[in-house]
mmCIF file with all atom_site columns, C-alpha atoms in Angstrom:
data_model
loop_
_atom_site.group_PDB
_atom_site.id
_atom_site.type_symbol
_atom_site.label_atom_id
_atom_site.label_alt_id
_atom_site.label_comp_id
_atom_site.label_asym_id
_atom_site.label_entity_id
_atom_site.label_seq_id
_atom_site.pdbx_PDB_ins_code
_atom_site.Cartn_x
_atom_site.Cartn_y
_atom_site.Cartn_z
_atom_site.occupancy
_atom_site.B_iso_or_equiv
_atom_site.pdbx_formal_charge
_atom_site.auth_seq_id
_atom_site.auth_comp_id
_atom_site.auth_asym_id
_atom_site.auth_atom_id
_atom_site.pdbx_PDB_model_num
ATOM 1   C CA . UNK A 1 1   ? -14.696 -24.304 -15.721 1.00 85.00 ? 1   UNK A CA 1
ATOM 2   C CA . UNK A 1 2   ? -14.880 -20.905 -16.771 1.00 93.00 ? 2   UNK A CA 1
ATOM 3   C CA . UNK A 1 3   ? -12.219 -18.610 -18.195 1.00 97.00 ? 3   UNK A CA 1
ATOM 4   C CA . UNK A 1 4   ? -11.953 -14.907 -17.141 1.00 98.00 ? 4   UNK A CA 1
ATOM 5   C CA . UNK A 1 5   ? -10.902 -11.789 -18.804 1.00 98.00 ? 5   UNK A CA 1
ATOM 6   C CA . UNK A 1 6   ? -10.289 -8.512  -16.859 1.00 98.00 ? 6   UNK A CA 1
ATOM 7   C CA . UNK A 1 7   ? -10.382 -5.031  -18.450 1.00 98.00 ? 7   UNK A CA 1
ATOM 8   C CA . UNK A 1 8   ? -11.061 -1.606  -17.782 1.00 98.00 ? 8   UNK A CA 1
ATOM 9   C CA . UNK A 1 9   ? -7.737  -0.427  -16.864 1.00 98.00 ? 9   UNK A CA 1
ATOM 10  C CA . UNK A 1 10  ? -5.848  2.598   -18.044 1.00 97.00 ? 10  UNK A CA 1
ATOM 11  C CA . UNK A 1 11  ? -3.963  5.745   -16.505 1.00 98.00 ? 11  UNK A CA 1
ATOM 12  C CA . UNK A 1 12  ? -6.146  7.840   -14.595 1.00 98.00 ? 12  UNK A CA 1
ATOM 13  C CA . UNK A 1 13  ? -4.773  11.065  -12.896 1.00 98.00 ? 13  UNK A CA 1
ATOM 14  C CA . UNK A 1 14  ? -5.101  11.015  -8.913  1.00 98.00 ? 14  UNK A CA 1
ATOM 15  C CA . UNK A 1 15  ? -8.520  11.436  -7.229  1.00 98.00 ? 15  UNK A CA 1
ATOM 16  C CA . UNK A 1 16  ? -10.317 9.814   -10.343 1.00 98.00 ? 16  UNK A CA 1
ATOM 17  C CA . UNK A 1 17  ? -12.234 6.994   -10.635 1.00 98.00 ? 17  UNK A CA 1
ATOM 18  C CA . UNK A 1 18  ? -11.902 3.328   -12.572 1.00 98.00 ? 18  UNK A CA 1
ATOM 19  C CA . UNK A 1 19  ? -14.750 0.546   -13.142 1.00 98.00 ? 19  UNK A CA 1
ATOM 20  C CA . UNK A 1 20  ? -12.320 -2.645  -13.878 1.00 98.00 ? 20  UNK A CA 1
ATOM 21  C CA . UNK A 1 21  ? -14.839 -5.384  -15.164 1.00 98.00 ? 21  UNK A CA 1
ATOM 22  C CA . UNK A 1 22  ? -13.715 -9.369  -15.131 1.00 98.00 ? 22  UNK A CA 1
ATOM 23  C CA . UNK A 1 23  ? -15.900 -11.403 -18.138 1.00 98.00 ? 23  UNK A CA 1
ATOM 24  C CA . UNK A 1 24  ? -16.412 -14.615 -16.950 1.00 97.00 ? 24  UNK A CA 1
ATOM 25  C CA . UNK A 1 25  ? -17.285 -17.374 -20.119 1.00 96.00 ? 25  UNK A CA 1
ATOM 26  C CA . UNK A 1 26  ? -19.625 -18.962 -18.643 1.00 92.00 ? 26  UNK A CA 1
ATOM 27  C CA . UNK A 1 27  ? -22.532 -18.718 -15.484 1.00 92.00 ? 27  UNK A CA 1
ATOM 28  C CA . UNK A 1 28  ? -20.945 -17.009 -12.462 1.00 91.00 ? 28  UNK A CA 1
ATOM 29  C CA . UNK A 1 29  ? -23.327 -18.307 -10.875 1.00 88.00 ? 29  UNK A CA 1
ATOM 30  C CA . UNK A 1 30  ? -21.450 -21.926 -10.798 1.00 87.00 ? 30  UNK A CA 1
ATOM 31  C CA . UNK A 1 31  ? -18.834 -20.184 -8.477  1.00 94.00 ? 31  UNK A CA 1
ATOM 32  C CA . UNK A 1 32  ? -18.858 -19.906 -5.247  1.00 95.00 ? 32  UNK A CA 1
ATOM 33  C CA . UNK A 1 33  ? -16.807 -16.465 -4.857  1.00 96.00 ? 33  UNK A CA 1
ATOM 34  C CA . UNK A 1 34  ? -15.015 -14.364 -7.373  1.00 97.00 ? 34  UNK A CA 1
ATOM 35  C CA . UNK A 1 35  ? -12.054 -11.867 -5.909  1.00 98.00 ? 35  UNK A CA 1
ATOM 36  C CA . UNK A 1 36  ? -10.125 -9.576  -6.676  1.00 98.00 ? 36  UNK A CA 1
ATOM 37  C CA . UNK A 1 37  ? -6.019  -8.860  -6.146  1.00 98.00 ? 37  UNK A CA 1
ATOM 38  C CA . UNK A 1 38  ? -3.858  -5.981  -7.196  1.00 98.00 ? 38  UNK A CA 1
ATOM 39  C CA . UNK A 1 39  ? -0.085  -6.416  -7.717  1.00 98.00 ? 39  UNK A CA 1
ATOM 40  C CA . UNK A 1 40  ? 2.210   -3.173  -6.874  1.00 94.00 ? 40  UNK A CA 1
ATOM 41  C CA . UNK A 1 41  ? 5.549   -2.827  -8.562  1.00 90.00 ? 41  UNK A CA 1
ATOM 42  C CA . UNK A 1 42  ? 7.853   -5.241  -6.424  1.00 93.00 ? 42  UNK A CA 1
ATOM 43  C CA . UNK A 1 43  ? 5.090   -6.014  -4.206  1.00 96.00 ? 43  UNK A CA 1
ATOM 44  C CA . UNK A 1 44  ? 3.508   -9.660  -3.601  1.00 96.00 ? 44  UNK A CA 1
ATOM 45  C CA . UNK A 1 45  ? -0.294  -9.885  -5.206  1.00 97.00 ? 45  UNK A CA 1
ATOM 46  C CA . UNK A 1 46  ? -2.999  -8.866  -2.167  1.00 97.00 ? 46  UNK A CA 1
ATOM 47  C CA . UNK A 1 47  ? -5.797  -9.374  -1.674  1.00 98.00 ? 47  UNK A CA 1
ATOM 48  C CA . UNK A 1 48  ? -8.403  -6.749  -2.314  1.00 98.00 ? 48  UNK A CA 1
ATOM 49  C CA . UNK A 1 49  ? -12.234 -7.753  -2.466  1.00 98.00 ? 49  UNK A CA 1
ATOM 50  C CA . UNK A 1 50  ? -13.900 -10.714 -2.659  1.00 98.00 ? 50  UNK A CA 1
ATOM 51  C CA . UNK A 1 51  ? -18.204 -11.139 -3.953  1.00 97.00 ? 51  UNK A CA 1
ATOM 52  C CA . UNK A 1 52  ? -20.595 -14.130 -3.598  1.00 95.00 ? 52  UNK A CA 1
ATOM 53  C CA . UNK A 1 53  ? -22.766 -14.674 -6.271  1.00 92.00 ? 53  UNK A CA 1
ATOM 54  C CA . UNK A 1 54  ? -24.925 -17.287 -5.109  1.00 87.00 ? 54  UNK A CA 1
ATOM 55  C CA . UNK A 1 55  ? -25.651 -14.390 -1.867  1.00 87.00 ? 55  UNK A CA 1
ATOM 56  C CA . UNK A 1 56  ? -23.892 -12.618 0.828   1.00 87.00 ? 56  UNK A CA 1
ATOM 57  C CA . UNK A 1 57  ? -22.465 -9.407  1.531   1.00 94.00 ? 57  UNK A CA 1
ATOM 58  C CA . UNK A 1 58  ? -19.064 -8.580  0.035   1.00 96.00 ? 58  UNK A CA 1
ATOM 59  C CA . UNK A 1 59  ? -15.886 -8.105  1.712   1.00 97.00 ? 59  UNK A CA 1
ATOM 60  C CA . UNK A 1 60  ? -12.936 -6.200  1.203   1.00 98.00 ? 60  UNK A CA 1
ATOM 61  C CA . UNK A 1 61  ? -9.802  -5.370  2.966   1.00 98.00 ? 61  UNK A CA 1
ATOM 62  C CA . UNK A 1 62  ? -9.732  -3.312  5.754   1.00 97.00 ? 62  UNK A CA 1
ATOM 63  C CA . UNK A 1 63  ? -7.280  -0.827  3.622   1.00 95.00 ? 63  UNK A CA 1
ATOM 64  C CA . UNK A 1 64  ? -9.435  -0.445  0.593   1.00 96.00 ? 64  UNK A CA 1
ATOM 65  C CA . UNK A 1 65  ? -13.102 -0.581  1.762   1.00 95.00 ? 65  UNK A CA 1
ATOM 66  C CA . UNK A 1 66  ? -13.482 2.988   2.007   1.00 97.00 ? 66  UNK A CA 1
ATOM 67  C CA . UNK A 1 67  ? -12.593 3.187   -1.583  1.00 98.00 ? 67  UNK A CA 1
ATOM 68  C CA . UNK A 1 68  ? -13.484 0.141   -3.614  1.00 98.00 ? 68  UNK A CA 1
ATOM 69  C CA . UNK A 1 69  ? -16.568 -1.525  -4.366  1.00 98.00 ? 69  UNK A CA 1
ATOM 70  C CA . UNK A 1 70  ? -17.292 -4.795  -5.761  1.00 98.00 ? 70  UNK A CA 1
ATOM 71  C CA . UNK A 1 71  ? -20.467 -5.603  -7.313  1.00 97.00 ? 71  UNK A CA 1
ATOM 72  C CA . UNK A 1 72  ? -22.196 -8.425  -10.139 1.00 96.00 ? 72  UNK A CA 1
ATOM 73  C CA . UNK A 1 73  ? -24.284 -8.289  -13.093 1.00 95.00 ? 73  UNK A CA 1
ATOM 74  C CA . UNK A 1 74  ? -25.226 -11.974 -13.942 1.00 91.00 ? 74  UNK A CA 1
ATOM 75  C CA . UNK A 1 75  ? -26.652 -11.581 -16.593 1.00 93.00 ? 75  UNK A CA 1
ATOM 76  C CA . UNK A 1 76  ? -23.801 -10.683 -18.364 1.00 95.00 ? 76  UNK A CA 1
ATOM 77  C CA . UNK A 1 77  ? -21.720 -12.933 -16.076 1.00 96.00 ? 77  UNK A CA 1
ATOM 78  C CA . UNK A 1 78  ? -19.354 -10.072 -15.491 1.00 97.00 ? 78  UNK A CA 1
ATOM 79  C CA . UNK A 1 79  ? -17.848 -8.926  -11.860 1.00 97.00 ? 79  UNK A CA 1
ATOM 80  C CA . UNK A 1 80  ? -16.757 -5.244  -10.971 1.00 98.00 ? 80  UNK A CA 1
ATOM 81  C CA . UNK A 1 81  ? -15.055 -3.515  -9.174  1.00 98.00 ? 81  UNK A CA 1
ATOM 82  C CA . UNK A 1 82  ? -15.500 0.391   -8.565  1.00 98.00 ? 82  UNK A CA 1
ATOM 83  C CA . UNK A 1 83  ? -11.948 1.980   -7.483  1.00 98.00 ? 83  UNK A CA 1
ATOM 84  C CA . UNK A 1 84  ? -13.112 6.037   -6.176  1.00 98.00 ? 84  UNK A CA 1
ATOM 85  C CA . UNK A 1 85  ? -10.687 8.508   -5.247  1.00 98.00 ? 85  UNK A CA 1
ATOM 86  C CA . UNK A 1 86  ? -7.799  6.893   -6.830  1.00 98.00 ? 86  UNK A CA 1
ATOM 87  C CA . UNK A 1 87  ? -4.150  7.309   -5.502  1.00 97.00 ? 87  UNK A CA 1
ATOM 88  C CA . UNK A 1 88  ? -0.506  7.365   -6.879  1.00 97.00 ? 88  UNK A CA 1
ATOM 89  C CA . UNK A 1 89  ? -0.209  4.002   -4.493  1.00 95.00 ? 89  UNK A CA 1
ATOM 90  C CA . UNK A 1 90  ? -3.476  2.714   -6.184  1.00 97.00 ? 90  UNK A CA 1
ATOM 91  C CA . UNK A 1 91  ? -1.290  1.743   -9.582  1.00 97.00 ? 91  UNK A CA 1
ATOM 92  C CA . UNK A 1 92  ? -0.918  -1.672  -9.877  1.00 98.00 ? 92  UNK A CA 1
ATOM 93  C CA . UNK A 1 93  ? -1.247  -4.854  -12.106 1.00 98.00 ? 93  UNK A CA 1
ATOM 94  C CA . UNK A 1 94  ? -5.120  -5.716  -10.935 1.00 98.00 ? 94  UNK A CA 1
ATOM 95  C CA . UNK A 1 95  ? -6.619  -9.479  -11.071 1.00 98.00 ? 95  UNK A CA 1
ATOM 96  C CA . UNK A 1 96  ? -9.734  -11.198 -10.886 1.00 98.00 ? 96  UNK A CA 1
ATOM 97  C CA . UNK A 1 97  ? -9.633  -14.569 -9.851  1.00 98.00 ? 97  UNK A CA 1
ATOM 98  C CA . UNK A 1 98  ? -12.709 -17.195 -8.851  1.00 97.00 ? 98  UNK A CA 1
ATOM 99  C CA . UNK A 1 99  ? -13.637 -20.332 -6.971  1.00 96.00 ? 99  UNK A CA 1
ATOM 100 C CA . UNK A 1 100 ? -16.057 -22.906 -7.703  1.00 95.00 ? 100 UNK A CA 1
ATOM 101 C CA . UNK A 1 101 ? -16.159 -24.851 -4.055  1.00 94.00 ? 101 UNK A CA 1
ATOM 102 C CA . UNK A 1 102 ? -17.241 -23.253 -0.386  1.00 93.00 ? 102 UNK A CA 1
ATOM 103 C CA . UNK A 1 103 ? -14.827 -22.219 1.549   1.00 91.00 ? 103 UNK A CA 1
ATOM 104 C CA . UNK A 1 104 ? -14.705 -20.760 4.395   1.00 89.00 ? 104 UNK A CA 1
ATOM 105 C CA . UNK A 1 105 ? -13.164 -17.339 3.127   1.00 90.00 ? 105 UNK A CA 1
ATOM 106 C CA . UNK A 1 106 ? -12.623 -16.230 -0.405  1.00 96.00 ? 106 UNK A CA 1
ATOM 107 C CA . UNK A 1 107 ? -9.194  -13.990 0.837   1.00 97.00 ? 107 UNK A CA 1
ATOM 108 C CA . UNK A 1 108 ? -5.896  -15.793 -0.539  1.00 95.00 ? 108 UNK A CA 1
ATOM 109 C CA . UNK A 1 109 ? -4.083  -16.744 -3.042  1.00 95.00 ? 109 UNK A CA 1
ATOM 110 C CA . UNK A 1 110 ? -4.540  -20.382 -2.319  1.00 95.00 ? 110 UNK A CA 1
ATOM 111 C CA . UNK A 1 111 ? -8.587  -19.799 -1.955  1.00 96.00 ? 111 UNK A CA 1
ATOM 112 C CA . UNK A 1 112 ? -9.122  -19.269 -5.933  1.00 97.00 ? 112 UNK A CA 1
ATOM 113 C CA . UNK A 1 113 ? -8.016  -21.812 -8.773  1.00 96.00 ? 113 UNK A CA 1
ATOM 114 C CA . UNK A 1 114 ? -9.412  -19.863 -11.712 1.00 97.00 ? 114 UNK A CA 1
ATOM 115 C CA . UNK A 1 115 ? -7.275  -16.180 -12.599 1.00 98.00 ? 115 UNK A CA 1
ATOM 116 C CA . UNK A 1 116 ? -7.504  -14.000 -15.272 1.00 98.00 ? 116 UNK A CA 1
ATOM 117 C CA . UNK A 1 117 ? -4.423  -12.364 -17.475 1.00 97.00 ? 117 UNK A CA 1
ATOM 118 C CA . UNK A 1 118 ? -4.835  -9.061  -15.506 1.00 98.00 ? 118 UNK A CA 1
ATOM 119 C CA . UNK A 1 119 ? -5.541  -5.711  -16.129 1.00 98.00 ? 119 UNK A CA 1
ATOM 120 C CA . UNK A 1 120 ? -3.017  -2.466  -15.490 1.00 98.00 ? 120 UNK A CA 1
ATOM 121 C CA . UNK A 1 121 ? -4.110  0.507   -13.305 1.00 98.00 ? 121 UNK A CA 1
ATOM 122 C CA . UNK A 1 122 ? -1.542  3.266   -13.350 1.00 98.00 ? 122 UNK A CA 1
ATOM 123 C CA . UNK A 1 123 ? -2.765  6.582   -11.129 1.00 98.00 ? 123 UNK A CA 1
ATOM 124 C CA . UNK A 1 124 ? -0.549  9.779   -11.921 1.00 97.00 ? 124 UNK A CA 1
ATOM 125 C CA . UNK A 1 125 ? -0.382  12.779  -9.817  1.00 94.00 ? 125 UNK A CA 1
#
């Protein structure tokens, strides 16, 4: 089982950009799909993007897509995600979380076992 350790975080004024990074300690390549989940201030964690990487395309949510990217780097075991054009709403409490077993979507809570501690986003205008 691996462990997972987000950063990148930081304030960032509106329309910047972020690259949040999630370490994983051991071979991503073990799991099946690594995601990642944003928290807003008084809001219930959702959902955001979710990557394969043992193959297949990424998905996101239909309200980020535009926006965010996820991508992989396996040879350092690390998973990112690209956040463009930042907004005020953007500032949250962001996660990365993974799964070691198929499943037939990578989109819940319930879908990963594996989280990291989190890493803060905070977009001022």
């Amino acid at each position: 089982r691996v462990d997972l350790v987000e950063s990148g975080g930081g304030s960032v004024q509106a329309g910047g950009s972020l690259r949040l990074s999630c370490a994983a300690s051991g071979s991503i390549y073990g799991l099946f799909c690594m995601g990642w989940f944003r928290q807003l201030p008084g809001k219930e964690r959702e959902w955001v993007a979710s990557i394969f990487p043992g193959g297949g395309q990424p998905d996101y949510a239909d309200s980020v897509k535009d926006r965010f990217a996820t991508s992989q780097d396996v040879a350092t075991n690390t998973a990112y995600l690209q956040i463009d054009s930042l907004k005020p709403d953007d500032t949250a409490m962001y996660y990365c979380a993974a799964r070691e077993l198929w499943t037939p979507r990578c989109r819940a809570d319930a879908d990963f076992g594996i989280w990291g501690q989190g890493t803060q986003v905070t977009v001022f205008s």
